[in-house]
C-alpha cells in the first residue's frame, strides 16, 4: 500500500508569493494533519482536518489555510510568503483522527523562500 | 498535553540494546505515551504507544513506570539504520477529535559501528 504522498518534494518561492502544497493520505484514512518543521526543531502542528471539517488549528497566522477534499486529499496554502516560512512541511494521515490510531507521515515538502 | 523531557543525545553500539528515557511527570490518567522517530530528510515514523502496560511490537518495547511519570523505549538490537531523532509525546486520544501532537526536540540517537 502506498504511504502518505506529498507534492512537490521541493519548492523555491520568492517573498510575497503564494504556495500550495498537496497531500494524499493513505487509502482509507479520513484524517489529515499538517505540520511545519523548521531546521533543528521538532514538527509544529498547523491544521487537522477530519471528514472535510477543520478539527484543530495551531498557532499560525491567517496567511496559512488548508482544506480537505471529498477524496480526503488535502492542500495547504500559504499566502504572502516570508523568509521565516522556509521549512519542511509535513502531512500526516490517520484512520479516524483523535489520536486513537497512530499518525503516518509523508516525507514532506521542502519550501525555501528567498 | 503534558510536557516531556528527553536527553538531547545518546550513543549506542551496534548490536546492543538502545534504551531511550523520557520523563513525563505531569501526565494525566487518560494520556497515552507515543514514540516516533525521524531519520534524516524523512517524515516522522510511528514506533509504539502505550497507556499503562508495557508494550512490544516488531520495532521496539515500551516500558512505562507504575506511576506513569516516565517511560523507556527499548530498541533490542540496534542497527546503523536506527540512527535518528526519537520523539516521546504524551497525548490524549479521542475518536474523531483533535489529534495535535506536540513534538519537543527529541533525543538524537547515534548508533556506533
Short mmCIF file of C-alpha atoms in Angstrom, two decimals:
data_model
loop_
_atom_site.label_atom_id
_atom_site.label_comp_id
_atom_site.label_asym_id
_atom_site.label_seq_id
_atom_site.Cartn_x
_atom_site.Cartn_y
_atom_site.Cartn_z
CA UNK A 1 0.00 0.00 0.00
CA UNK A 2 1.19 3.50 -0.79
CA UNK A 3 2.03 5.68 2.17
CA UNK A 4 1.24 9.35 2.55
CA UNK A 5 2.37 11.15 -0.57
CA UNK A 6 3.21 14.83 -0.80
CA UNK A 7 3.93 17.06 -3.74
CA UNK A 8 6.08 18.74 -4.71
CA UNK A 9 9.10 17.42 -2.80
CA UNK A 10 11.00 20.67 -3.12
CA UNK A 11 9.90 24.21 -3.91
CA UNK A 12 11.61 27.59 -4.13
CA UNK A 13 9.49 30.75 -3.87
CA UNK A 14 10.12 34.46 -3.50
CA UNK A 15 8.94 36.59 -0.60
CA UNK A 16 5.36 37.76 -1.09
CA UNK A 17 4.38 34.87 -3.33
CA UNK A 18 1.77 32.26 -2.59
CA UNK A 19 2.29 28.48 -2.43
CA UNK A 20 0.05 25.41 -2.47
CA UNK A 21 1.25 22.09 -1.08
CA UNK A 22 -0.60 18.84 -1.72
CA UNK A 23 -1.10 15.68 0.27
CA UNK A 24 -2.68 12.32 -0.47
CA UNK A 25 -3.42 10.24 2.65
CA UNK A 26 -3.14 6.51 2.98
CA UNK A 27 -6.13 4.80 1.39
CA UNK A 28 -8.96 4.59 3.93
CA UNK A 29 -7.58 7.31 6.18
CA UNK A 30 -10.02 10.15 6.75
CA UNK A 31 -7.97 12.49 8.91
CA UNK A 32 -5.17 14.68 7.57
CA UNK A 33 -2.87 16.93 9.58
CA UNK A 34 -0.23 19.44 8.54
CA UNK A 35 2.99 20.22 10.41
CA UNK A 36 5.80 22.71 9.88
CA UNK A 37 9.35 21.72 10.78
CA UNK A 38 12.00 24.38 10.91
CA UNK A 39 15.60 23.19 10.77
CA UNK A 40 16.79 21.87 14.10
CA UNK A 41 13.35 21.77 15.72
CA UNK A 42 10.56 19.26 16.08
CA UNK A 43 7.45 19.48 13.88
CA UNK A 44 4.82 22.06 14.86
CA UNK A 45 1.12 21.47 14.36
CA UNK A 46 -0.62 23.70 11.81
CA UNK A 47 -4.01 22.14 10.96
CA UNK A 48 -6.02 18.97 11.21
CA UNK A 49 -9.00 18.02 9.03
CA UNK A 50 -11.36 15.13 9.51
CA UNK A 51 -14.18 14.38 7.08
CA UNK A 52 -13.52 17.70 5.37
CA UNK A 53 -14.01 19.71 8.55
CA UNK A 54 -11.31 21.58 10.42
CA UNK A 55 -10.78 19.85 13.76
CA UNK A 56 -7.73 21.68 15.01
CA UNK A 57 -5.60 24.74 14.31
CA UNK A 58 -2.18 25.57 15.64
CA UNK A 59 -0.68 28.95 16.42
CA UNK A 60 -0.08 30.10 12.86
CA UNK A 61 -1.16 33.35 11.17
CA UNK A 62 -4.13 33.61 8.86
CA UNK A 63 -1.76 33.51 5.89
CA UNK A 64 -1.90 29.75 6.39
CA UNK A 65 -5.04 27.94 5.26
CA UNK A 66 -5.97 24.41 4.29
CA UNK A 67 -8.79 22.31 3.03
CA UNK A 68 -9.70 18.66 2.59
CA UNK A 69 -11.40 17.29 -0.47
CA UNK A 70 -14.11 14.60 -0.78
CA UNK A 71 -11.43 12.02 -1.59
CA UNK A 72 -9.69 13.01 1.71
CA UNK A 73 -6.69 14.55 -0.01
CA UNK A 74 -5.66 17.94 1.28
CA UNK A 75 -4.00 21.19 0.31
CA UNK A 76 -2.07 23.64 2.45
CA UNK A 77 -1.92 27.23 1.19
CA UNK A 78 0.44 29.89 2.41
CA UNK A 79 -0.01 33.48 1.22
CA UNK A 80 2.39 36.42 1.31
CA UNK A 81 5.41 34.21 1.96
CA UNK A 82 8.04 35.36 4.43
CA UNK A 83 11.64 34.18 4.74
CA UNK A 84 10.65 32.54 8.03
CA UNK A 85 8.21 30.26 6.23
CA UNK A 86 11.17 28.30 4.87
CA UNK A 87 10.72 24.86 6.37
CA UNK A 88 9.82 21.23 5.80
CA UNK A 89 6.04 20.91 5.59
CA UNK A 90 4.80 17.52 6.68
CA UNK A 91 1.44 15.92 6.06
CA UNK A 92 0.16 13.06 8.20
CA UNK A 93 -2.92 10.88 7.97
CA UNK A 94 -4.76 8.61 10.35
CA UNK A 95 -7.80 6.41 10.20
CA UNK A 96 -10.19 8.49 12.24
CA UNK A 97 -8.42 11.33 13.98
CA UNK A 98 -8.24 11.97 17.68
CA UNK A 99 -5.01 10.08 18.08
CA UNK A 100 -6.85 6.80 18.60
CA UNK A 101 -4.78 5.46 15.74
CA UNK A 102 -1.19 6.47 15.01
CA UNK A 103 -0.31 9.23 12.59
CA UNK A 104 1.51 8.24 9.42
CA UNK A 105 3.69 10.97 7.96
CA UNK A 106 4.79 11.69 4.44
CA UNK A 107 8.36 12.75 3.69
CA UNK A 108 7.35 16.37 3.33
CA UNK A 109 7.73 19.30 1.00
CA UNK A 110 10.89 21.35 1.48
CA UNK A 111 9.94 25.01 0.94
CA UNK A 112 12.64 27.61 0.51
CA UNK A 113 11.65 31.28 0.46
CA UNK A 114 14.22 33.69 -0.97
CA UNK B 1 -0.84 17.91 26.69
CA UNK B 2 1.79 17.02 29.28
CA UNK B 3 5.33 18.13 28.65
CA UNK B 4 8.11 15.59 28.13
CA UNK B 5 11.83 15.74 28.90
CA UNK B 6 14.36 13.71 26.93
CA UNK B 7 18.16 13.71 26.78
CA UNK B 8 19.47 15.73 23.87
CA UNK B 9 21.66 12.98 22.51
CA UNK B 10 22.76 9.39 23.11
CA UNK B 11 25.16 6.92 21.57
CA UNK B 12 24.74 3.15 21.40
CA UNK B 13 26.96 0.43 19.99
CA UNK B 14 25.63 -1.52 17.05
CA UNK B 15 24.02 -4.78 18.14
CA UNK B 16 23.41 -3.60 21.68
CA UNK B 17 20.08 -2.57 23.17
CA UNK B 18 19.34 1.15 22.96
CA UNK B 19 17.40 2.47 25.94
CA UNK B 20 15.87 5.90 25.45
CA UNK B 21 14.37 7.53 28.56
CA UNK B 22 11.52 10.03 28.73
CA UNK B 23 10.16 11.92 31.72
CA UNK B 24 6.51 12.99 31.71
CA UNK B 25 5.88 13.76 35.36
CA UNK B 26 2.70 15.78 34.69
CA UNK B 27 0.99 13.10 32.62
CA UNK B 28 -2.71 12.67 33.29
CA UNK B 29 -4.58 9.41 33.60
CA UNK B 30 -6.00 9.40 30.09
CA UNK B 31 -2.86 10.45 28.23
CA UNK B 32 -1.00 7.91 26.13
CA UNK B 33 2.76 7.83 25.63
CA UNK B 34 3.71 7.79 21.95
CA UNK B 35 7.13 7.36 20.37
CA UNK B 36 8.05 8.50 16.89
CA UNK B 37 11.43 8.71 15.20
CA UNK B 38 12.70 10.81 12.35
CA UNK B 39 15.52 9.69 10.14
CA UNK B 40 17.32 12.49 8.34
CA UNK B 41 15.30 14.02 5.49
CA UNK B 42 12.27 11.82 6.12
CA UNK B 43 8.95 12.32 7.88
CA UNK B 44 8.47 11.04 11.44
CA UNK B 45 7.80 7.32 11.74
CA UNK B 46 5.46 5.86 14.33
CA UNK B 47 7.17 3.33 16.61
CA UNK B 48 4.92 2.38 19.51
CA UNK B 49 2.47 3.73 22.07
CA UNK B 50 1.02 2.70 25.43
CA UNK B 51 -1.14 3.82 28.32
CA UNK B 52 -0.21 1.85 31.45
CA UNK B 53 1.09 -1.55 30.48
CA UNK B 54 4.36 -2.33 28.82
CA UNK B 55 4.05 -2.79 25.09
CA UNK B 56 6.10 -4.62 22.48
CA UNK B 57 5.94 -4.73 18.71
CA UNK B 58 8.28 -5.71 15.90
CA UNK B 59 10.24 -2.48 16.23
CA UNK B 60 10.61 -1.83 19.93
CA UNK B 61 9.43 -2.26 23.50
CA UNK B 62 7.92 0.45 25.67
CA UNK B 63 8.35 0.27 29.43
CA UNK B 64 6.13 2.63 31.46
CA UNK B 65 6.76 3.05 35.19
CA UNK B 66 3.97 2.19 37.57
CA UNK B 67 3.37 5.85 38.46
CA UNK B 68 3.44 6.66 34.71
CA UNK B 69 5.80 9.56 35.27
CA UNK B 70 8.47 8.16 33.00
CA UNK B 71 8.99 5.63 30.26
CA UNK B 72 11.78 3.94 28.32
CA UNK B 73 11.84 2.99 24.68
CA UNK B 74 13.99 -0.06 24.03
CA UNK B 75 15.41 -0.98 20.64
CA UNK B 76 16.60 -4.51 21.39
CA UNK B 77 19.36 -4.89 18.80
CA UNK B 78 20.30 -1.50 17.42
CA UNK B 79 21.50 -1.24 13.82
CA UNK B 80 23.01 1.67 11.95
CA UNK B 81 19.59 2.31 10.40
CA UNK B 82 18.25 3.15 13.85
CA UNK B 83 20.29 6.36 13.89
CA UNK B 84 17.58 9.04 14.12
CA UNK B 85 15.91 11.63 16.33
CA UNK B 86 13.46 9.95 18.70
CA UNK B 87 10.45 11.86 19.99
CA UNK B 88 8.47 10.98 23.11
CA UNK B 89 4.99 12.53 23.09
CA UNK B 90 2.16 12.28 25.59
CA UNK B 91 -1.27 12.66 24.17
CA UNK B 92 -4.96 12.40 24.99
CA UNK B 93 -6.70 10.27 22.43
CA UNK B 94 -10.33 10.52 21.38
CA UNK B 95 -12.06 9.18 18.35
CA UNK B 96 -12.76 11.77 15.66
CA UNK B 97 -11.33 14.63 17.66
CA UNK B 98 -8.31 16.86 17.59
CA UNK B 99 -5.05 14.97 17.16
CA UNK B 100 -2.47 17.68 17.67
CA UNK B 101 0.88 16.14 18.55
CA UNK B 102 3.31 18.36 20.44
CA UNK B 103 6.85 17.43 19.45
CA UNK B 104 9.78 18.52 21.58
CA UNK B 105 13.36 18.48 20.36
CA UNK B 106 13.72 14.74 20.93
CA UNK B 107 16.81 12.58 21.51
CA UNK B 108 19.35 12.27 18.75
CA UNK B 109 20.41 8.60 18.87
CA UNK B 110 23.62 7.68 17.09
CA UNK B 111 24.44 4.02 16.57
CA UNK B 112 28.20 3.44 16.60
CA UNK B 113 29.62 0.66 14.37
#
